[in-house]
Structure formats: structure tokens, C-alpha cells
């Protein structure tokens, strides 16, 4: 089989879907390379800062690692702004979606919320409420997200900080994205359609 025959999904056979699954798995193996290439492209995004978006990402990850963060959190720090190009107004959710099948829900939650928590540092200059994040006070990961922003994200715009290069983090990117997606040993009991993150996003919890 070179391609399936169906023109509407409802007409597909089991054999065709098994065939497509093999293609999907083969394509997914290139995920780490696509992540690394997208990070490299951040070199030319968002101007005006003293560092490029790539340098900011690398510095956030470097600081996280220096503070003893585990590798899932270091990876999250590395990719937390990867959505700046395509999701300038909800880049947090973009990055959270990428990492979610591979890391524990806490890490996904922090990345998902980091934009809101970062507002604390500047949104008042635009008339916004810097304490909007307070509605999440009491959440079990609230303080971890505060810390992520305070210690690693908002601090990482310093061109003089000894930031590690992307090559340094490449083995970590390859290691985590080589995991089986939604493997319960890493993400707990969740599936694509039902997770703590989805429930949190729905506003139920
Ligand atoms: Fe961000
Ligand atoms: Fe950031």
C-alpha cells in the first residue's frame, strides 16, 4: 500500500488505519529535530530585547538547571517560548501542548500558565492587573509557577549571563521526546482527551 484509498475518513478500513499509524509513528520520530530547528529559528524572532528569543530560552533553561531543576523542568524552560512565532497571544498554551505527552502534569501546568504569571512583572504598564494570577492561589502548583517565572523566566534577559548553547541541551531534547507519548510512568493516568490540564483549562477545577 502506498496510500489509502478512502476519500472520507468514515470509509477507511482497519488495514488503512494501521498503515497510516506506521506513517505517523515514523514522522513522530523526527519531533526532536523539528523542536531543535524551531528553537534555532527563535534567533530571529521578537526584537527589542538585549537578547534574542533563543538566547532567552537557553538562559531560562541554563538557570533552571543551575538551580537543580530536574530534566523535565529544564526541557520545559528551554521550550517555554517556542510558540512566539505562531501564537503571539497564547504562546504558553502552544508550548504546553507540545510537551504535555512527555512530562508530568505539573510541568505542563506551569508552562501552560507561565504567560499569565509573567504578567505580574509588566502588565500594569498596559492597564492590566498584575495579580490576575491570584485566582489560582491555593492550586498545588501555583508556587512552582511563581518560582519558575521569578527565578528563571523573568531573569533571563541578560546578555552577560553565562548561557549554555543549544548543543548542550540537544541530548535532553532527544531523550525526552523519544519517550512514548502519554506513557503513564511519565505523565500519569491521562489520555489525549482527559487530563488534569484539560480539566484545569475547562475551568472545572
Ligand atoms: Fe513566555
Ligand atoms: Fe520567557
PDB file of C-alpha atoms and ligand atoms in Angstrom:
ATOM      1  CA  UNK A   1       0.000   0.000   0.000  1.00  0.00           C
ATOM      2  CA  UNK A   2       1.430   3.389  -0.992  1.00  0.00           C
ATOM      3  CA  UNK A   3      -1.572   5.424   0.039  1.00  0.00           C
ATOM      4  CA  UNK A   4      -5.000   4.699   1.411  1.00  0.00           C
ATOM      5  CA  UNK A   5      -7.987   4.658  -0.932  1.00  0.00           C
ATOM      6  CA  UNK A   6     -10.553   6.417   1.196  1.00  0.00           C
ATOM      7  CA  UNK A   7     -11.684   9.949   0.483  1.00  0.00           C
ATOM      8  CA  UNK A   8     -13.721  10.263   3.641  1.00  0.00           C
ATOM      9  CA  UNK A   9     -12.436   9.006   6.979  1.00  0.00           C
ATOM     10  CA  UNK A  10     -15.596   7.023   7.624  1.00  0.00           C
ATOM     11  CA  UNK A  11     -14.798   4.816   4.620  1.00  0.00           C
ATOM     12  CA  UNK A  12     -11.328   3.807   5.871  1.00  0.00           C
ATOM     13  CA  UNK A  13     -10.549   0.165   6.690  1.00  0.00           C
ATOM     14  CA  UNK A  14      -8.630  -1.187   9.640  1.00  0.00           C
ATOM     15  CA  UNK A  15      -5.708  -2.050   7.342  1.00  0.00           C
ATOM     16  CA  UNK A  16      -5.622   1.507   6.045  1.00  0.00           C
ATOM     17  CA  UNK A  17      -5.589   2.986   9.522  1.00  0.00           C
ATOM     18  CA  UNK A  18      -2.853   0.605  10.628  1.00  0.00           C
ATOM     19  CA  UNK A  19      -0.883   1.677   7.556  1.00  0.00           C
ATOM     20  CA  UNK A  20      -1.383   5.353   8.436  1.00  0.00           C
ATOM     21  CA  UNK A  21      -0.354   4.718  12.018  1.00  0.00           C
ATOM     22  CA  UNK A  22       3.023   3.456  10.792  1.00  0.00           C
ATOM     23  CA  UNK A  23       3.490   6.683   8.826  1.00  0.00           C
ATOM     24  CA  UNK A  24       2.529   8.745  11.834  1.00  0.00           C
ATOM     25  CA  UNK A  25       4.993   6.907  14.075  1.00  0.00           C
ATOM     26  CA  UNK A  26       7.802   7.328  11.557  1.00  0.00           C
ATOM     27  CA  UNK A  27       7.059  11.041  11.253  1.00  0.00           C
ATOM     28  CA  UNK A  28       6.902  11.488  15.030  1.00  0.00           C
ATOM     29  CA  UNK A  29      10.488  10.195  15.258  1.00  0.00           C
ATOM     30  CA  UNK A  30      11.582  13.479  13.714  1.00  0.00           C
ATOM     31  CA  UNK A  31       9.978  15.504  16.501  1.00  0.00           C
ATOM     32  CA  UNK A  32      13.212  16.258  18.373  1.00  0.00           C
ATOM     33  CA  UNK A  33      14.794  17.564  15.167  1.00  0.00           C
ATOM     34  CA  UNK A  34      11.779  19.777  14.478  1.00  0.00           C
ATOM     35  CA  UNK A  35      11.872  21.119  18.046  1.00  0.00           C
ATOM     36  CA  UNK A  36      15.576  21.938  17.722  1.00  0.00           C
ATOM     37  CA  UNK A  37      15.055  23.614  14.339  1.00  0.00           C
ATOM     38  CA  UNK A  38      12.164  25.678  15.700  1.00  0.00           C
ATOM     39  CA  UNK A  39      14.298  26.760  18.648  1.00  0.00           C
ATOM     40  CA  UNK A  40      17.052  27.826  16.245  1.00  0.00           C
ATOM     41  CA  UNK A  41      14.503  29.923  14.362  1.00  0.00           C
ATOM     42  CA  UNK A  42      13.858  31.894  17.560  1.00  0.00           C
ATOM     43  CA  UNK A  43      17.190  33.569  16.863  1.00  0.00           C
ATOM     44  CA  UNK A  44      15.349  35.940  14.550  1.00  0.00           C
ATOM     45  CA  UNK A  45      12.016  36.401  16.319  1.00  0.00           C
ATOM     46  CA  UNK A  46      10.871  39.218  18.650  1.00  0.00           C
ATOM     47  CA  UNK A  47      13.348  42.089  18.551  1.00  0.00           C
ATOM     48  CA  UNK A  48      13.894  44.909  21.037  1.00  0.00           C
ATOM     49  CA  UNK A  49      15.337  42.917  23.934  1.00  0.00           C
ATOM     50  CA  UNK A  50      19.031  42.717  24.786  1.00  0.00           C
ATOM     51  CA  UNK A  51      18.928  39.002  23.973  1.00  0.00           C
ATOM     52  CA  UNK A  52      17.277  37.025  21.179  1.00  0.00           C
ATOM     53  CA  UNK A  53      14.340  34.765  21.947  1.00  0.00           C
ATOM     54  CA  UNK A  54      16.664  31.791  21.519  1.00  0.00           C
ATOM     55  CA  UNK A  55      19.170  33.259  24.000  1.00  0.00           C
ATOM     56  CA  UNK A  56      16.304  33.930  26.418  1.00  0.00           C
ATOM     57  CA  UNK A  57      15.145  30.318  26.086  1.00  0.00           C
ATOM     58  CA  UNK A  58      18.647  28.933  26.574  1.00  0.00           C
ATOM     59  CA  UNK A  59      19.240  31.206  29.547  1.00  0.00           C
ATOM     60  CA  UNK A  60      15.972  30.160  31.182  1.00  0.00           C
ATOM     61  CA  UNK A  61      16.984  26.509  30.818  1.00  0.00           C
ATOM     62  CA  UNK A  62      20.539  27.196  31.996  1.00  0.00           C
ATOM     63  CA  UNK A  63      19.269  28.918  35.129  1.00  0.00           C
ATOM     64  CA  UNK A  64      16.758  26.154  35.825  1.00  0.00           C
ATOM     65  CA  UNK A  65      19.460  23.526  35.596  1.00  0.00           C
ATOM     66  CA  UNK A  66      21.870  25.554  37.734  1.00  0.00           C
ATOM     67  CA  UNK A  67      19.158  25.742  40.401  1.00  0.00           C
ATOM     68  CA  UNK A  68      18.827  21.971  40.440  1.00  0.00           C
ATOM     69  CA  UNK A  69      15.616  21.638  38.420  1.00  0.00           C
ATOM     70  CA  UNK A  70      15.039  18.137  37.083  1.00  0.00           C
ATOM     71  CA  UNK A  71      15.378  17.402  33.393  1.00  0.00           C
ATOM     72  CA  UNK A  72      11.670  17.653  32.579  1.00  0.00           C
ATOM     73  CA  UNK A  73      11.618  21.162  34.018  1.00  0.00           C
ATOM     74  CA  UNK A  74      14.852  22.121  32.258  1.00  0.00           C
ATOM     75  CA  UNK A  75      13.378  20.984  28.957  1.00  0.00           C
ATOM     76  CA  UNK A  76      10.211  22.921  29.699  1.00  0.00           C
ATOM     77  CA  UNK A  77      12.279  26.017  30.420  1.00  0.00           C
ATOM     78  CA  UNK A  78      14.028  25.544  27.093  1.00  0.00           C
ATOM     79  CA  UNK A  79      10.852  25.384  25.019  1.00  0.00           C
ATOM     80  CA  UNK A  80       8.517  27.592  27.064  1.00  0.00           C
ATOM     81  CA  UNK A  81       8.563  30.399  24.464  1.00  0.00           C
ATOM     82  CA  UNK A  82       8.741  28.197  21.367  1.00  0.00           C
ATOM     83  CA  UNK A  83       5.295  29.360  20.284  1.00  0.00           C
ATOM     84  CA  UNK A  84       6.146  33.024  19.940  1.00  0.00           C
ATOM     85  CA  UNK A  85       6.129  32.878  16.138  1.00  0.00           C
ATOM     86  CA  UNK A  86       2.737  31.272  15.621  1.00  0.00           C
ATOM     87  CA  UNK A  87       0.894  32.029  18.867  1.00  0.00           C
ATOM     88  CA  UNK A  88       1.985  35.507  19.928  1.00  0.00           C
ATOM     89  CA  UNK A  89      -1.077  35.917  22.148  1.00  0.00           C
ATOM     90  CA  UNK A  90      -1.296  32.437  23.676  1.00  0.00           C
ATOM     91  CA  UNK A  91       2.218  31.061  23.352  1.00  0.00           C
ATOM     92  CA  UNK A  92       2.030  29.426  26.787  1.00  0.00           C
ATOM     93  CA  UNK A  93      -0.658  27.001  25.672  1.00  0.00           C
ATOM     94  CA  UNK A  94       1.263  26.234  22.482  1.00  0.00           C
ATOM     95  CA  UNK A  95       4.375  25.127  24.383  1.00  0.00           C
ATOM     96  CA  UNK A  96       2.313  23.250  26.959  1.00  0.00           C
ATOM     97  CA  UNK A  97       0.638  21.264  24.200  1.00  0.00           C
ATOM     98  CA  UNK A  98       3.992  20.253  22.723  1.00  0.00           C
ATOM     99  CA  UNK A  99       5.439  18.993  25.975  1.00  0.00           C
ATOM    100  CA  UNK A 100       2.332  17.525  27.567  1.00  0.00           C
ATOM    101  CA  UNK A 101       2.531  13.933  26.206  1.00  0.00           C
ATOM    102  CA  UNK A 102       6.073  13.550  27.563  1.00  0.00           C
ATOM    103  CA  UNK A 103       6.273  15.074  31.058  1.00  0.00           C
ATOM    104  CA  UNK A 104       4.433  15.077  34.376  1.00  0.00           C
ATOM    105  CA  UNK A 105       1.296  17.236  34.580  1.00  0.00           C
ATOM    106  CA  UNK A 106       2.949  19.729  36.940  1.00  0.00           C
ATOM    107  CA  UNK A 107       5.463  20.709  34.270  1.00  0.00           C
ATOM    108  CA  UNK A 108       2.752  21.079  31.632  1.00  0.00           C
ATOM    109  CA  UNK A 109       0.633  23.150  34.005  1.00  0.00           C
ATOM    110  CA  UNK A 110       3.478  25.540  34.770  1.00  0.00           C
ATOM    111  CA  UNK A 111       4.249  26.083  31.101  1.00  0.00           C
ATOM    112  CA  UNK A 112       0.557  26.457  30.332  1.00  0.00           C
ATOM    113  CA  UNK A 113       0.202  29.211  32.942  1.00  0.00           C
ATOM    114  CA  UNK A 114       3.571  30.944  32.674  1.00  0.00           C
ATOM    115  CA  UNK A 115       2.351  33.794  30.453  1.00  0.00           C
ATOM    116  CA  UNK A 116      -0.316  34.767  32.956  1.00  0.00           C
ATOM    117  CA  UNK A 117       2.195  34.566  35.800  1.00  0.00           C
ATOM    118  CA  UNK A 118       4.734  36.645  33.856  1.00  0.00           C
ATOM    119  CA  UNK A 119       2.125  39.406  33.545  1.00  0.00           C
ATOM    120  CA  UNK A 120       2.939  40.155  37.171  1.00  0.00           C
ATOM    121  CA  UNK A 121       6.093  41.957  36.036  1.00  0.00           C
ATOM    122  CA  UNK A 122       4.730  44.368  33.434  1.00  0.00           C
ATOM    123  CA  UNK A 123       1.037  44.201  32.611  1.00  0.00           C
ATOM    124  CA  UNK A 124       0.224  47.178  34.868  1.00  0.00           C
ATOM    125  CA  UNK A 125       2.062  49.375  32.348  1.00  0.00           C
ATOM    126  CA  UNK A 126      -0.725  48.487  29.928  1.00  0.00           C
ATOM    127  CA  UNK A 127      -3.556  48.930  32.394  1.00  0.00           C
ATOM    128  CA  UNK A 128      -3.822  45.216  33.190  1.00  0.00           C
ATOM    129  CA  UNK A 129      -3.973  43.525  36.561  1.00  0.00           C
ATOM    130  CA  UNK A 130      -0.564  42.135  37.564  1.00  0.00           C
ATOM    131  CA  UNK A 131      -2.233  39.991  40.208  1.00  0.00           C
ATOM    132  CA  UNK A 132      -4.697  38.296  37.894  1.00  0.00           C
ATOM    133  CA  UNK A 133      -2.831  35.050  38.587  1.00  0.00           C
ATOM    134  CA  UNK A 134      -4.048  35.226  42.185  1.00  0.00           C
ATOM    135  CA  UNK A 135      -7.267  33.446  41.231  1.00  0.00           C
ATOM    136  CA  UNK A 136      -5.085  30.332  41.085  1.00  0.00           C
ATOM    137  CA  UNK A 137      -3.701  30.824  44.599  1.00  0.00           C
ATOM    138  CA  UNK A 138      -4.234  27.624  46.528  1.00  0.00           C
ATOM    139  CA  UNK A 139      -3.599  25.490  43.452  1.00  0.00           C
ATOM    140  CA  UNK A 140      -0.997  22.862  44.260  1.00  0.00           C
ATOM    141  CA  UNK A 141       1.341  24.123  41.512  1.00  0.00           C
ATOM    142  CA  UNK A 142       0.782  27.854  41.972  1.00  0.00           C
ATOM    143  CA  UNK A 143       4.009  28.482  43.882  1.00  0.00           C
ATOM    144  CA  UNK A 144       6.055  26.363  41.467  1.00  0.00           C
ATOM    145  CA  UNK A 145       4.852  28.575  38.614  1.00  0.00           C
ATOM    146  CA  UNK A 146       5.612  31.729  40.617  1.00  0.00           C
ATOM    147  CA  UNK A 147       9.122  30.359  41.170  1.00  0.00           C
ATOM    148  CA  UNK A 148       9.560  29.360  37.520  1.00  0.00           C
ATOM    149  CA  UNK A 149       8.847  32.938  36.499  1.00  0.00           C
ATOM    150  CA  UNK A 150      10.679  34.694  39.310  1.00  0.00           C
ATOM    151  CA  UNK A 151      13.881  32.665  39.265  1.00  0.00           C
ATOM    152  CA  UNK A 152      14.260  31.594  35.640  1.00  0.00           C
ATOM    153  CA  UNK A 153      11.958  33.276  33.141  1.00  0.00           C
ATOM    154  CA  UNK A 154      11.794  36.961  34.084  1.00  0.00           C
ATOM    155  CA  UNK A 155      15.522  36.981  34.947  1.00  0.00           C
ATOM    156  CA  UNK A 156      16.690  35.606  31.611  1.00  0.00           C
ATOM    157  CA  UNK A 157      17.173  38.699  29.509  1.00  0.00           C
ATOM    158  CA  UNK A 158      20.799  39.268  30.497  1.00  0.00           C
ATOM    159  CA  UNK A 159      23.338  39.183  27.655  1.00  0.00           C
ATOM    160  CA  UNK A 160      26.171  38.770  30.183  1.00  0.00           C
ATOM    161  CA  UNK A 161      24.831  35.634  31.865  1.00  0.00           C
ATOM    162  CA  UNK A 162      26.932  32.534  31.034  1.00  0.00           C
ATOM    163  CA  UNK A 163      24.254  30.822  28.976  1.00  0.00           C
ATOM    164  CA  UNK A 164      24.734  27.283  27.668  1.00  0.00           C
ATOM    165  CA  UNK A 165      24.409  26.781  23.880  1.00  0.00           C
ATOM    166  CA  UNK A 166      21.614  24.812  22.222  1.00  0.00           C
ATOM    167  CA  UNK A 167      24.021  21.939  21.536  1.00  0.00           C
ATOM    168  CA  UNK A 168      24.351  21.454  25.274  1.00  0.00           C
ATOM    169  CA  UNK A 169      20.620  20.785  25.617  1.00  0.00           C
ATOM    170  CA  UNK A 170      20.278  18.693  22.463  1.00  0.00           C
ATOM    171  CA  UNK A 171      20.713  15.291  24.195  1.00  0.00           C
ATOM    172  CA  UNK A 172      17.988  16.248  26.684  1.00  0.00           C
ATOM    173  CA  UNK A 173      15.609  17.251  23.873  1.00  0.00           C
ATOM    174  CA  UNK A 174      16.267  13.956  22.098  1.00  0.00           C
ATOM    175  CA  UNK A 175      15.873  11.933  25.289  1.00  0.00           C
ATOM    176  CA  UNK A 176      12.519  13.314  26.426  1.00  0.00           C
ATOM    177  CA  UNK A 177      10.887  13.491  23.003  1.00  0.00           C
ATOM    178  CA  UNK A 178      11.944   9.883  22.352  1.00  0.00           C
ATOM    179  CA  UNK A 179       9.567   8.764  25.117  1.00  0.00           C
ATOM    180  CA  UNK A 180       6.346   7.042  24.174  1.00  0.00           C
ATOM    181  CA  UNK A 181       3.628   9.718  24.184  1.00  0.00           C
ATOM    182  CA  UNK A 182       1.279   9.648  27.168  1.00  0.00           C
ATOM    183  CA  UNK A 183       3.323   6.919  28.862  1.00  0.00           C
ATOM    184  CA  UNK A 184       1.707   6.626  32.326  1.00  0.00           C
ATOM    185  CA  UNK A 185       5.107   6.278  34.003  1.00  0.00           C
ATOM    186  CA  UNK A 186       5.863   9.837  32.942  1.00  0.00           C
ATOM    187  CA  UNK A 187       2.531  11.602  32.574  1.00  0.00           C
ATOM    188  CA  UNK A 188       0.389   9.603  34.981  1.00  0.00           C
ATOM    189  CA  UNK A 189      -3.046   8.341  34.089  1.00  0.00           C
ATOM    190  CA  UNK A 190      -4.221  10.624  31.327  1.00  0.00           C
ATOM    191  CA  UNK A 191      -5.104  10.418  27.673  1.00  0.00           C
ATOM    192  CA  UNK A 192      -5.276  12.977  24.915  1.00  0.00           C
ATOM    193  CA  UNK A 193      -8.829  13.857  25.808  1.00  0.00           C
ATOM    194  CA  UNK A 194      -8.802  13.777  29.544  1.00  0.00           C
ATOM    195  CA  UNK A 195      -6.164  15.155  31.864  1.00  0.00           C
ATOM    196  CA  UNK A 196      -5.678  17.455  34.752  1.00  0.00           C
ATOM    197  CA  UNK A 197      -4.609  20.109  32.286  1.00  0.00           C
ATOM    198  CA  UNK A 198      -7.797  19.819  30.225  1.00  0.00           C
ATOM    199  CA  UNK A 199      -9.874  19.929  33.361  1.00  0.00           C
ATOM    200  CA  UNK A 200      -7.962  22.991  34.546  1.00  0.00           C
ATOM    201  CA  UNK A 201      -8.447  24.673  31.163  1.00  0.00           C
ATOM    202  CA  UNK A 202     -12.151  23.904  31.184  1.00  0.00           C
ATOM    203  CA  UNK A 203     -12.477  25.895  34.371  1.00  0.00           C
ATOM    204  CA  UNK A 204     -13.970  22.965  36.265  1.00  0.00           C
ATOM    205  CA  UNK A 205     -11.024  22.880  38.661  1.00  0.00           C
TER     206      UNK A 205
HETATM  207 FE1  LIG B   1       6.649  33.224  27.676  1.00  0.00          FE
HETATM  208 FE1  LIG B   2      10.089  33.511  28.601  1.00  0.00          FE
END
